[in-house]
PDB file of C-alpha atoms in Angstrom:
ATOM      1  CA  UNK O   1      27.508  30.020  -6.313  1.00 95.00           C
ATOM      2  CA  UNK O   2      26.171  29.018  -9.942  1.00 98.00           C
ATOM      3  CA  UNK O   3      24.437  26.239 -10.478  1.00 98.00           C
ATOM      4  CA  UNK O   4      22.277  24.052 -12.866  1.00 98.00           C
ATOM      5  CA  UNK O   5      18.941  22.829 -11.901  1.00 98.00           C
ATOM      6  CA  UNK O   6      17.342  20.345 -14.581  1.00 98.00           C
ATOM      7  CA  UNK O   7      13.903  19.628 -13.663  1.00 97.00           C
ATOM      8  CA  UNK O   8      11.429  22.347 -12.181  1.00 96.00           C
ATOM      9  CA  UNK O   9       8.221  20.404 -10.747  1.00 94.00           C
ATOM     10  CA  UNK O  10       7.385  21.820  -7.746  1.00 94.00           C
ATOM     11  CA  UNK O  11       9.844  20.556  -5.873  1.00 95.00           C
ATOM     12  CA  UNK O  12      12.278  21.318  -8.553  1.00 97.00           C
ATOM     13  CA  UNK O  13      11.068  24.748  -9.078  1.00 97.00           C
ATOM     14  CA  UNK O  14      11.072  25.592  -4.844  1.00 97.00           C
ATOM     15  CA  UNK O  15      14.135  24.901  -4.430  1.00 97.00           C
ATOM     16  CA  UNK O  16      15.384  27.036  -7.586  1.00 97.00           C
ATOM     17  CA  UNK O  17      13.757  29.802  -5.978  1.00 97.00           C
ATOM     18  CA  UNK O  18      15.137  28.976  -2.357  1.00 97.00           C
ATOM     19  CA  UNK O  19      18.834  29.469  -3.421  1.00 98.00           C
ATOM     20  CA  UNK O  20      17.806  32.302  -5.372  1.00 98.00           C
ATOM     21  CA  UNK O  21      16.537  34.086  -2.418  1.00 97.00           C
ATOM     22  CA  UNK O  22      19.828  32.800  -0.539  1.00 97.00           C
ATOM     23  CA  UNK O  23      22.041  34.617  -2.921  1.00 97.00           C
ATOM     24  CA  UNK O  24      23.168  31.998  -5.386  1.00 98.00           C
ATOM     25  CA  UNK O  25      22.513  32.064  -8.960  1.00 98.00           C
ATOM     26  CA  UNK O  26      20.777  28.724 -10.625  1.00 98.00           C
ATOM     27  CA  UNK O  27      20.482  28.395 -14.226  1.00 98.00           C
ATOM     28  CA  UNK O  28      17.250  26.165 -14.689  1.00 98.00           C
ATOM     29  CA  UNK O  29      16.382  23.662 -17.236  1.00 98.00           C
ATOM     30  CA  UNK O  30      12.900  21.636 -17.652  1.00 97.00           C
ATOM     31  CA  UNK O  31      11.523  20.352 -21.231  1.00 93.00           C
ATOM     32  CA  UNK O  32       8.404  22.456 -20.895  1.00 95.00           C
ATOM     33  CA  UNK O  33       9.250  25.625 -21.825  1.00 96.00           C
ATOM     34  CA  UNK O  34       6.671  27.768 -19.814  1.00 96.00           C
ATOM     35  CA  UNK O  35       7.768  26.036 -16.774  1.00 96.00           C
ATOM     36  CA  UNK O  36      11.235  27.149 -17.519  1.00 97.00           C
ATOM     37  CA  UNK O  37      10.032  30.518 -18.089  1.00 97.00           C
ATOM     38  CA  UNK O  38       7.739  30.420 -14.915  1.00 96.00           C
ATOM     39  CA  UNK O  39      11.368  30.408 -12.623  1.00 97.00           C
ATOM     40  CA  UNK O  40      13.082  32.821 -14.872  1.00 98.00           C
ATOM     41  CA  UNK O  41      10.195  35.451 -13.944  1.00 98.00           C
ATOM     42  CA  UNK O  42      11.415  34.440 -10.152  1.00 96.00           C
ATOM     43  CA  UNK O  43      15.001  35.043 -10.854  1.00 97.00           C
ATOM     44  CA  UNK O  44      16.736  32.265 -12.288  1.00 98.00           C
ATOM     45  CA  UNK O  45      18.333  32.111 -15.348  1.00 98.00           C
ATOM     46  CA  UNK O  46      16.618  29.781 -18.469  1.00 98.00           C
ATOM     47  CA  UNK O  47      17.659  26.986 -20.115  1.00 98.00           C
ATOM     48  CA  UNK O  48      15.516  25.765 -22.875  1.00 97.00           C
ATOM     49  CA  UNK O  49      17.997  23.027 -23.701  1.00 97.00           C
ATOM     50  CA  UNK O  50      20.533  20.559 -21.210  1.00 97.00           C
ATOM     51  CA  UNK O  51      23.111  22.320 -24.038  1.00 98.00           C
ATOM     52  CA  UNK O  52      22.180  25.783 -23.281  1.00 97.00           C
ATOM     53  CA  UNK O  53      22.289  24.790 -19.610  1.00 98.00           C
ATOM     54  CA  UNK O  54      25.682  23.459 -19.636  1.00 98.00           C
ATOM     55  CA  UNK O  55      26.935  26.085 -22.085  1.00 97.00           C
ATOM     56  CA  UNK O  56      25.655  28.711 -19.222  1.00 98.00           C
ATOM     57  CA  UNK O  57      27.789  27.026 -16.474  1.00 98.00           C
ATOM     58  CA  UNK O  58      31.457  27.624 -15.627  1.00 96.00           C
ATOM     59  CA  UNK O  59      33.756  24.961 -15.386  1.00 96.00           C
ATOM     60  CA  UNK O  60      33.918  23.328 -12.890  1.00 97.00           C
ATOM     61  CA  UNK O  61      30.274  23.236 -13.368  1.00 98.00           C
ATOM     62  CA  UNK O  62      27.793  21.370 -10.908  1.00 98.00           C
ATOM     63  CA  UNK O  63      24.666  20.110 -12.250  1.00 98.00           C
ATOM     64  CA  UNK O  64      21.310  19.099  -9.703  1.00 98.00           C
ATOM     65  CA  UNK O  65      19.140  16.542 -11.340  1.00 98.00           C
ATOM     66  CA  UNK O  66      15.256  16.699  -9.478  1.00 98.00           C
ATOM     67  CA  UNK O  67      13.458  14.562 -12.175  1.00 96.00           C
ATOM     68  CA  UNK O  68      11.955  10.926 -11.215  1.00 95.00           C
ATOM     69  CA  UNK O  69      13.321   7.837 -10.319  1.00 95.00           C
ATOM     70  CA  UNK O  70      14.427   4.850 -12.682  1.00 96.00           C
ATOM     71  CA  UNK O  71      14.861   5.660 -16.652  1.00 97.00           C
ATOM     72  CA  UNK O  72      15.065   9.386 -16.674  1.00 97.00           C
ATOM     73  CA  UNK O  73      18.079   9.559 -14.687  1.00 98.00           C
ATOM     74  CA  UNK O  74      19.822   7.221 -17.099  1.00 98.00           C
ATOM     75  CA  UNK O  75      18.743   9.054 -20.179  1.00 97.00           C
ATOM     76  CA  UNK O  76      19.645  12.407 -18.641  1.00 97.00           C
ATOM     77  CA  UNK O  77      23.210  11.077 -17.699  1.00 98.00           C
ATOM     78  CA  UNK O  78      24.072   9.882 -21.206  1.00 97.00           C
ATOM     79  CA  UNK O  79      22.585  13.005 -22.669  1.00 97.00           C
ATOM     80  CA  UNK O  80      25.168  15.221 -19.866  1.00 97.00           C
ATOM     81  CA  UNK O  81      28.047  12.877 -20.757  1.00 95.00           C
ATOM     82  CA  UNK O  82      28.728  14.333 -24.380  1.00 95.00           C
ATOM     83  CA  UNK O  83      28.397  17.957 -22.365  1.00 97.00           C
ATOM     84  CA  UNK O  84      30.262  17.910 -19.497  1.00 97.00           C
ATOM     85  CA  UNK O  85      33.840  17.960 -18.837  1.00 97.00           C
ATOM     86  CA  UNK O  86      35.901  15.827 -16.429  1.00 96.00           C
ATOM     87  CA  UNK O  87      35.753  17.095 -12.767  1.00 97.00           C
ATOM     88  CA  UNK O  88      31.983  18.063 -13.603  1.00 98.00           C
ATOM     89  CA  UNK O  89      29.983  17.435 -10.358  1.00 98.00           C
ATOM     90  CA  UNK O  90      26.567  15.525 -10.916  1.00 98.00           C
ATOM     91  CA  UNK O  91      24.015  15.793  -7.941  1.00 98.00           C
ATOM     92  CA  UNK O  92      21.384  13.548  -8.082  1.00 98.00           C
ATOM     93  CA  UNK O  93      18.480  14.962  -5.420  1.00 98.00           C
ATOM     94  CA  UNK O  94      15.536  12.752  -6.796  1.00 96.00           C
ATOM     95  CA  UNK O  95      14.757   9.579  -4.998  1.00 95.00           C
ATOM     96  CA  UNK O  96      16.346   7.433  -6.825  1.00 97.00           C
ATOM     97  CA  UNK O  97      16.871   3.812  -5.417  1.00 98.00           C
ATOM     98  CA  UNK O  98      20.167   3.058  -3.825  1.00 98.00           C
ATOM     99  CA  UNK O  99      21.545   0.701  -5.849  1.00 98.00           C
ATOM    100  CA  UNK O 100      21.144   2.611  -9.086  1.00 98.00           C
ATOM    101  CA  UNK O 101      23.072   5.298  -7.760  1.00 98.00           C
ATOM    102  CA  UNK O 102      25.492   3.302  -6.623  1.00 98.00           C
ATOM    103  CA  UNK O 103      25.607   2.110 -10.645  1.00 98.00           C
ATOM    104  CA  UNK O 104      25.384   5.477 -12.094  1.00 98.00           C
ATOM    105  CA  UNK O 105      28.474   6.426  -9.828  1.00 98.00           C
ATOM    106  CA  UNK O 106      30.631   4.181 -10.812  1.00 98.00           C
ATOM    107  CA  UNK O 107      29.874   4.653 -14.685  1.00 97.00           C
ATOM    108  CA  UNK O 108      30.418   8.907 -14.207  1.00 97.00           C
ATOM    109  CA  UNK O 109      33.750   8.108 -12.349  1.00 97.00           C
ATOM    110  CA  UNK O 110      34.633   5.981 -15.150  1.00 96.00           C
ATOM    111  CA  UNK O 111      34.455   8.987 -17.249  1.00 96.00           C
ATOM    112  CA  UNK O 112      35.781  11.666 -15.041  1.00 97.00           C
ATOM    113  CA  UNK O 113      32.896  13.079 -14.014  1.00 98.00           C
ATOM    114  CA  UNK O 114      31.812  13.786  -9.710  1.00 98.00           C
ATOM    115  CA  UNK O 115      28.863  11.908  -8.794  1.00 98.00           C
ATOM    116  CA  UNK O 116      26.786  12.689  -5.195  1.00 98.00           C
ATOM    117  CA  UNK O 117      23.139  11.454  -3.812  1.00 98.00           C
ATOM    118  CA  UNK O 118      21.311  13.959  -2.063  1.00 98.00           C
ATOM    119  CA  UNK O 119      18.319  12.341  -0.624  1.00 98.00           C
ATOM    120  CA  UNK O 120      15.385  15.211  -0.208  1.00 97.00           C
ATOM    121  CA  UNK O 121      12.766  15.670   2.059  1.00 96.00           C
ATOM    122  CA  UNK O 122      10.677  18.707   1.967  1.00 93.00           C
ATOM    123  CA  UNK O 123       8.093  18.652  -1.371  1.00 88.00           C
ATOM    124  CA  UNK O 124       6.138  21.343  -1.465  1.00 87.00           C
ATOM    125  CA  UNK O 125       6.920  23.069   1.980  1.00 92.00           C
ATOM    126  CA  UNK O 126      10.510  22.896   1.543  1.00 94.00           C
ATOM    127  CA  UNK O 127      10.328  26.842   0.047  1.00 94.00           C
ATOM    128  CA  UNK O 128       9.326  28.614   3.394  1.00 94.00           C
ATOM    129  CA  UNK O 129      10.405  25.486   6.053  1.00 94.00           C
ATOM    130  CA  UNK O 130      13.669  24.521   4.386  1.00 97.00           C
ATOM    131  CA  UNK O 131      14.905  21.125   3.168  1.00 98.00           C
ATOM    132  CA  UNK O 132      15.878  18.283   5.196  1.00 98.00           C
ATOM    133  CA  UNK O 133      18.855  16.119   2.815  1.00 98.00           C
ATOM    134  CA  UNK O 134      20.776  13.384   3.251  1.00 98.00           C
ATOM    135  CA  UNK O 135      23.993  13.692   1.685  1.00 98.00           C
ATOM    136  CA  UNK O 136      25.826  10.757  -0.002  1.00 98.00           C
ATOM    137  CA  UNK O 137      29.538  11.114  -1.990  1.00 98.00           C
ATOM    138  CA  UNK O 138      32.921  12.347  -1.238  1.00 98.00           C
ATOM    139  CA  UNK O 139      33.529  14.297   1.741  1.00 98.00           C
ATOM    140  CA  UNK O 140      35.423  16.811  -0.880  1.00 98.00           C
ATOM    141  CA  UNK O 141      32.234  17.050  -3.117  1.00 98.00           C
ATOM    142  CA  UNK O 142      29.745  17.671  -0.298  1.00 98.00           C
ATOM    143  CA  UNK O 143      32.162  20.453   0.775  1.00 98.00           C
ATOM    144  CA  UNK O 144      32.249  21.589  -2.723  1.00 98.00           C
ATOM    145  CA  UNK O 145      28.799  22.419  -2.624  1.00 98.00           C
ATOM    146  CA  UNK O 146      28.305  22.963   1.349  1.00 98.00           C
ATOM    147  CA  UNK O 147      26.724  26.553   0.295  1.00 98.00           C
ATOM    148  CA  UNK O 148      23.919  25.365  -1.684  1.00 98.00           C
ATOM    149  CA  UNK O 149      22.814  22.808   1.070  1.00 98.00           C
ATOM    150  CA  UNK O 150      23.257  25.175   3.803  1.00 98.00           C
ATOM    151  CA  UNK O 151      20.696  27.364   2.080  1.00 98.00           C
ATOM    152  CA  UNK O 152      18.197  24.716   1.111  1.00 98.00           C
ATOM    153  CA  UNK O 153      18.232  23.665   4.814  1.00 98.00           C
ATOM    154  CA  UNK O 154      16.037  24.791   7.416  1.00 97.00           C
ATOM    155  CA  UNK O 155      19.352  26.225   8.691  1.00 97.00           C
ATOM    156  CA  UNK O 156      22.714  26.477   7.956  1.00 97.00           C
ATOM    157  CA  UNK O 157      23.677  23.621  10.317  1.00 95.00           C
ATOM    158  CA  UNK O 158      20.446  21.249  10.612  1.00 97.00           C
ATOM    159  CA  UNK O 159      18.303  19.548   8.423  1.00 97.00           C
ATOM    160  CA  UNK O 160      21.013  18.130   6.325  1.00 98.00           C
ATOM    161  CA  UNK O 161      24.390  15.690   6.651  1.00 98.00           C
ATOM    162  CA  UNK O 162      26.907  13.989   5.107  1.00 98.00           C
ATOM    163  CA  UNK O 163      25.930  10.536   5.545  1.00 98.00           C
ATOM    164  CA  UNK O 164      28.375   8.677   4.271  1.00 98.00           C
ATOM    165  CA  UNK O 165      30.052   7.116   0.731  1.00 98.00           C
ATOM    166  CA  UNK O 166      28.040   7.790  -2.861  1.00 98.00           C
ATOM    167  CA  UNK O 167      24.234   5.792  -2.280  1.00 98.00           C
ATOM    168  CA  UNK O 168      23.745   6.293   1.209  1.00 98.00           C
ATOM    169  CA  UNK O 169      22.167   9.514   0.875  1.00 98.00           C
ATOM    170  CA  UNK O 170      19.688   7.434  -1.424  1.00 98.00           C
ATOM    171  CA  UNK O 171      19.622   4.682   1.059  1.00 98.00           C
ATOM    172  CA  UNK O 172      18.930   6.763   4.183  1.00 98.00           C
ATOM    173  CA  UNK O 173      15.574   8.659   2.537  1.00 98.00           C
ATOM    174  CA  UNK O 174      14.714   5.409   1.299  1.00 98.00           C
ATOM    175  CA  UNK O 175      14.280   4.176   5.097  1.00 98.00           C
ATOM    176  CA  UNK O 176      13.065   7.737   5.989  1.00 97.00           C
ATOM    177  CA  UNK O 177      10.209   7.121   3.877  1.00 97.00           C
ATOM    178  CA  UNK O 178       9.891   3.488   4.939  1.00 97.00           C
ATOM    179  CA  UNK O 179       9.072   4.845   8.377  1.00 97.00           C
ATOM    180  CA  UNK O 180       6.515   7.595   6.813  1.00 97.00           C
ATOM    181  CA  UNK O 181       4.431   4.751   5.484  1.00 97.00           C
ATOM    182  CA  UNK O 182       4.390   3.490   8.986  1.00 97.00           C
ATOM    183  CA  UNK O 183       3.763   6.173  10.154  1.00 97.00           C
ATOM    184  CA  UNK O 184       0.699   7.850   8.163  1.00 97.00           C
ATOM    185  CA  UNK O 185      -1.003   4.439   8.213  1.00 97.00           C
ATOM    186  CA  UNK O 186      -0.929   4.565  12.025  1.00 97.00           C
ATOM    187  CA  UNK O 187      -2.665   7.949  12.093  1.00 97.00           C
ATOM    188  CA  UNK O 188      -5.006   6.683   9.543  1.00 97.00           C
ATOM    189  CA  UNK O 189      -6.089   3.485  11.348  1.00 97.00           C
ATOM    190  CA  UNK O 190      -6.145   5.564  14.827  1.00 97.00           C
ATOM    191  CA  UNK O 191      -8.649   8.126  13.302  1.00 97.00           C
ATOM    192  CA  UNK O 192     -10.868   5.454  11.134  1.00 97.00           C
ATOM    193  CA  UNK O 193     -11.349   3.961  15.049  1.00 97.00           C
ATOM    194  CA  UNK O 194     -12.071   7.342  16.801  1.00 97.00           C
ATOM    195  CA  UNK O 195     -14.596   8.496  13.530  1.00 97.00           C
ATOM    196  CA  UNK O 196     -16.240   4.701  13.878  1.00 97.00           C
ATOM    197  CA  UNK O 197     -16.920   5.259  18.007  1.00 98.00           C
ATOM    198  CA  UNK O 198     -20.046   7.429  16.476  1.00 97.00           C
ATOM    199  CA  UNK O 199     -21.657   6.757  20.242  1.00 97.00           C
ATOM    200  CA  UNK O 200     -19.095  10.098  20.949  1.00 98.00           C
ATOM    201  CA  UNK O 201     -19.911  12.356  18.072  1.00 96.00           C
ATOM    202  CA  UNK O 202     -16.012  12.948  18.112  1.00 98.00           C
ATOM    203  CA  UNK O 203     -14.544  16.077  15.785  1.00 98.00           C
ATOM    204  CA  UNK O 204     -11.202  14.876  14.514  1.00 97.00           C
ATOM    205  CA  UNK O 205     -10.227  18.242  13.656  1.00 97.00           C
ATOM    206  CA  UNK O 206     -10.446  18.936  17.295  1.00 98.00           C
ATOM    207  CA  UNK O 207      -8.596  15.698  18.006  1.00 98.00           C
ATOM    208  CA  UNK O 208      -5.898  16.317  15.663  1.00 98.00           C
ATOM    209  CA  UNK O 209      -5.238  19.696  17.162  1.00 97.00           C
ATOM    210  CA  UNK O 210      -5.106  18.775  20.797  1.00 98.00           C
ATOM    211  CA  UNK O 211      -2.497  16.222  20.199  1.00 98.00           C
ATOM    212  CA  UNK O 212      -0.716  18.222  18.377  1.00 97.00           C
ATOM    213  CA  UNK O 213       0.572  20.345  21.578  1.00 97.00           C
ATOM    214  CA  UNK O 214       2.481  17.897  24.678  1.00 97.00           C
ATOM    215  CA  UNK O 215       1.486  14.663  23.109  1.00 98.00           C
ATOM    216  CA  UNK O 216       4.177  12.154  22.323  1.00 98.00           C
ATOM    217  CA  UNK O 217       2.977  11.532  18.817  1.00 97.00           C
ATOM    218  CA  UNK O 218       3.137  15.443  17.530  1.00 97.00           C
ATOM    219  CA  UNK O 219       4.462  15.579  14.463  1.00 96.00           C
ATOM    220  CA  UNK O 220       4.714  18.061  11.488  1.00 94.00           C
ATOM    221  CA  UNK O 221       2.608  15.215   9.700  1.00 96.00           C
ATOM    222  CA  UNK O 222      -0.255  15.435  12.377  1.00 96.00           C
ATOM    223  CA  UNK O 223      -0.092  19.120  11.908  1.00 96.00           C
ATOM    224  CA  UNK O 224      -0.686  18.207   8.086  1.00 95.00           C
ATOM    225  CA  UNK O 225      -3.288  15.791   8.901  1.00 96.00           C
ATOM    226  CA  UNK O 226      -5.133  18.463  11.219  1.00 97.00           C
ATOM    227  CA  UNK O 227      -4.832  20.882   8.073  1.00 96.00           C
ATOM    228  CA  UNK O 228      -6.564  18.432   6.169  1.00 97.00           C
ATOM    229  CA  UNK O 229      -9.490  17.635   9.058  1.00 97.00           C
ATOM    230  CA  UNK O 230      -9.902  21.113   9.208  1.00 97.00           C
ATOM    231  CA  UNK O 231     -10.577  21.378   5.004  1.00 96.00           C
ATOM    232  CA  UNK O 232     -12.182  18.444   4.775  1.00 96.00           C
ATOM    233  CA  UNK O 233     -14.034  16.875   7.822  1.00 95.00           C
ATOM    234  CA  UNK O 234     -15.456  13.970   6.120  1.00 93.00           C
ATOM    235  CA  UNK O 235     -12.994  14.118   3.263  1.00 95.00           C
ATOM    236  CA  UNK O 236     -15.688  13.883   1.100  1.00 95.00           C
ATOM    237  CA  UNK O 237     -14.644  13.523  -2.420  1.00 96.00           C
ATOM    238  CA  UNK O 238     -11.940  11.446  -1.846  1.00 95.00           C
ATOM    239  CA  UNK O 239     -11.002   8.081  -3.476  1.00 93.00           C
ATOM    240  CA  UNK O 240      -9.506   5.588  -1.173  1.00 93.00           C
ATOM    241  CA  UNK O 241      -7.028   4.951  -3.210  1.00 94.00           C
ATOM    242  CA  UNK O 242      -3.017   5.190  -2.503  1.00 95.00           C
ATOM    243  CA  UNK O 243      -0.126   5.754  -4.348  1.00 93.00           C
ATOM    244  CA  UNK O 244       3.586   4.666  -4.083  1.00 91.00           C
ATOM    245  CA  UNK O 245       6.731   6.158  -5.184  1.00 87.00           C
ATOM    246  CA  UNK O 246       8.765   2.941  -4.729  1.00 92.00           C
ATOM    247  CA  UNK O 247      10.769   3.660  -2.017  1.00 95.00           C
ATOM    248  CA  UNK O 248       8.867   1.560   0.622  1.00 96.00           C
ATOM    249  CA  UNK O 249       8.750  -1.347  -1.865  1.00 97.00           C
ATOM    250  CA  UNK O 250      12.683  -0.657  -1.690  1.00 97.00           C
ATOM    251  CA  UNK O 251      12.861  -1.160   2.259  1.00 98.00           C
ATOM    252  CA  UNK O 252      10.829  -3.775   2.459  1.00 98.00           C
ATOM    253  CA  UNK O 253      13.317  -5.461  -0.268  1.00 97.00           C
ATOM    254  CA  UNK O 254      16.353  -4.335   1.622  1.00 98.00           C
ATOM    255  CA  UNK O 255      14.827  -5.670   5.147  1.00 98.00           C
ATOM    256  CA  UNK O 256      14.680  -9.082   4.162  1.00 98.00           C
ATOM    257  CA  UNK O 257      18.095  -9.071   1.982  1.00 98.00           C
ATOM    258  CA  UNK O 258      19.066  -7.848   5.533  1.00 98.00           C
ATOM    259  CA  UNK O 259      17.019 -10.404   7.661  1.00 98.00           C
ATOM    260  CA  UNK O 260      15.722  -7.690   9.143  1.00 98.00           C
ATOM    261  CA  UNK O 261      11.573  -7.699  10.386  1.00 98.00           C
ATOM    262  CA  UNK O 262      10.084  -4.875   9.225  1.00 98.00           C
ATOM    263  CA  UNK O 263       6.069  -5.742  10.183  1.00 98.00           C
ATOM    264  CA  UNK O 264       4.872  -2.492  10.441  1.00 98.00           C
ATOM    265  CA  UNK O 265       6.286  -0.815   6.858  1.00 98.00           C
ATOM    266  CA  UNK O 266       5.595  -4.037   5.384  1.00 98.00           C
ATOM    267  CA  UNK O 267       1.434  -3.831   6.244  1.00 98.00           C
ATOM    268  CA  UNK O 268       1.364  -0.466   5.656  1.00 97.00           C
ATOM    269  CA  UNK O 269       3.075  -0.896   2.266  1.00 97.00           C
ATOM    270  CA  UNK O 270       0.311  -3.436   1.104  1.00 96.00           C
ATOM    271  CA  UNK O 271      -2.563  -1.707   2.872  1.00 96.00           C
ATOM    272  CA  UNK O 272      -1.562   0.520  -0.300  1.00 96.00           C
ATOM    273  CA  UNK O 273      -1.598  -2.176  -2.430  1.00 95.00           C
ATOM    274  CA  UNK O 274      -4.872  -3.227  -1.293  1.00 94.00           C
ATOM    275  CA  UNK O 275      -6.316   0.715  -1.596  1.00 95.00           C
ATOM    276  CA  UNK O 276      -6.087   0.494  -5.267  1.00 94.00           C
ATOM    277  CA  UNK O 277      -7.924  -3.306  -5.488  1.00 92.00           C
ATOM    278  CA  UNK O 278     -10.945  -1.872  -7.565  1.00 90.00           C
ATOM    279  CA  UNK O 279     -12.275  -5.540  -7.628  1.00 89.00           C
ATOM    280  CA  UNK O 280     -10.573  -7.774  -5.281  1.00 91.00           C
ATOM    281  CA  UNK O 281     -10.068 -10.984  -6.105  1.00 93.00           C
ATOM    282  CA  UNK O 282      -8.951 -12.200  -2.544  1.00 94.00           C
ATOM    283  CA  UNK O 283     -11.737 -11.247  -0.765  1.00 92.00           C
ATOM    284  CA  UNK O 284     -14.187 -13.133  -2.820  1.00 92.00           C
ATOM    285  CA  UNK O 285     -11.684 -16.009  -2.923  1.00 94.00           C
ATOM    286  CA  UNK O 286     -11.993 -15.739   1.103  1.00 94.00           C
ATOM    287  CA  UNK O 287     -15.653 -15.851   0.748  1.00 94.00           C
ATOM    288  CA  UNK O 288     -16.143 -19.062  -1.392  1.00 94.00           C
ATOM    289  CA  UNK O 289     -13.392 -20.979   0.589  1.00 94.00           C
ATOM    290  CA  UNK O 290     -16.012 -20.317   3.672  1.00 94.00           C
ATOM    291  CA  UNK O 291     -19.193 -21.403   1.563  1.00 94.00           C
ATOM    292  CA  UNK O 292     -16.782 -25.010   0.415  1.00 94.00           C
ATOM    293  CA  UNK O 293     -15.637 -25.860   3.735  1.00 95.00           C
ATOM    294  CA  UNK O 294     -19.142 -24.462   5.954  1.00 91.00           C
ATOM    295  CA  UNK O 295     -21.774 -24.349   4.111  1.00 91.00           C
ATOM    296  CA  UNK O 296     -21.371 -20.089   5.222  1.00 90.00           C
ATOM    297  CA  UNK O 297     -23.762 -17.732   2.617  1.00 91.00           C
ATOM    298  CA  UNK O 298     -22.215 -15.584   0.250  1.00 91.00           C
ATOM    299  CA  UNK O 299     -23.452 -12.209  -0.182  1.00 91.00           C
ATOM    300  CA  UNK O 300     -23.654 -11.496  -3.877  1.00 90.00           C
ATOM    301  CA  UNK O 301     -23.716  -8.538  -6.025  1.00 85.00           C
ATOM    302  CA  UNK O 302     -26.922  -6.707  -7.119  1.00 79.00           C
TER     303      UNK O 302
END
């Protein structure tokens, strides 16, 4: 099968080289023009324009956007429209919230073009372990390109699904990564505690690798976390500071529309918030209410 790829980060780029290996021949597309040149010397075919790309795919062509949320999408979209040709097939792998998609959709069928949401999980391991995607769009689209996700996929027949109309591909990795924020913060706060019991002397590393064998809360994420104990005991050099993408801002949002709690995604969502504070305001707040009200002494800065 022939298809377009515009946008080669890494993810981009690992996946290009992924279907390559699986047989399949993907014509690649990224403004940069080394990067584009970087997955032509694995295989794939340049593009150093989305005119040359389209011009290089047969109709019915199918076109994979992996660029970043929000604007990009949009501009990309009207930039494809005065390309493609009706019955075109637009895939839209990024994470892109769930309601845009469901927007974008509706303005591509309004024009005769296909329009599916794969939600992707894999980033940078995704080359050697496979891809895990949630598919989103008409059952006749999904089968239209069932070959590409069965090789991006750890296998043929797991690690991917249809899950339902056009955005719930988007919405169901939106939730996935909910959970991940509740998830990493949980390992983080569990091994702040065990490195803060210094009476023990514990070695996290070590930690990290016993539970990853027979414990309920193995994971592929603990193995990542071990990886990183291992590298960096003390992870020296490292700014507490964390980023995020948007989609557990998005879950958060969609809990409440939903009346749904959500406690645990919520906190760890703003203990991410709170990582970036460089001078927090509601702390020191905190500490003259105390002083008002008690009298209590308030350390200051030197």
């Amino acid at each position: 099968m022939k298809i377009g790829m515009v946008g080669l980060g890494k993810m981009g780029a690992n996946m290009t080289v992924r279907l390559i290996k699986g047989g399949h021949q993907v014509v690649g597309f990224a403004r940069t023009k080394a990067v584009v040149d970087a997955v032509v010397a694995q295989g794939a075919i340049g593009a150093y324009s989305l005119e040359d790309l389209v011009h290089q795919l047969e109709p019915p062509r199918v076109v994979w956007l992996m660029i970043p949320s929000g604007p990009p999408v949009d501009q990309t979209l009207e930039q494809l429209h005065a390309l493609l040709a009706p019955g075109d097939l637009v895939v839209d792998g990024g994470n892109s919230y769930y309601r845009d998609t469901l927007r974008r959709a509706a303005l591509m069928k309004g024009r005769g073009f296909h329009y599916m949401d794969v939600g992707t999980s894999g980033g940078i391991w995704g080359l050697a372990e496979g891809y895990s995607m949630m598919v989103g769009g008409d059952p006749a689209d999904v089968e239209r390109i069932r070959p590409v996700l069965e090789t991006l996929a750890p296998a043929p027949g797991k690690g991917w699904g249809h899950m339902g109309a056009v955005g719930s591909g988007h919405f169901v990795k939106m939730v996935h990564n909910g959970i991940e924020y509740g998830m990493m913060q949980a390992y983080a706060e569990g091994f702040a505690v065990l490195q803060g019991k210094t009476d023990f002397a514990l070695d996290l590393h070590q930690v990290a690798e016993v539970w990853r064998y027979g414990s309920v809360i193995r994971s592929w994420l603990l193995e990542l976390t071990e990886s990183a104990l291992e590298e960096n005991p003390r992870l020296e050099g490292i700014e507490p500071w964390v980023a995020d993408s948007g989609e557990g801002r998005w879950t958060v949002t969609e809990a409440l529309d939903l009346n749904i709690p959500a406690p645990v995604i919520t906190l760890a969502l703003e203990q991410r918030l709170r990582s970036r504070e460089a001078d927090p305001f509601t702390e020191r707040l905190l500490a003259m209410m105390r002083n008002k009200f008690g009298g209590h002494e308030v350390k200051r800065e030197t």
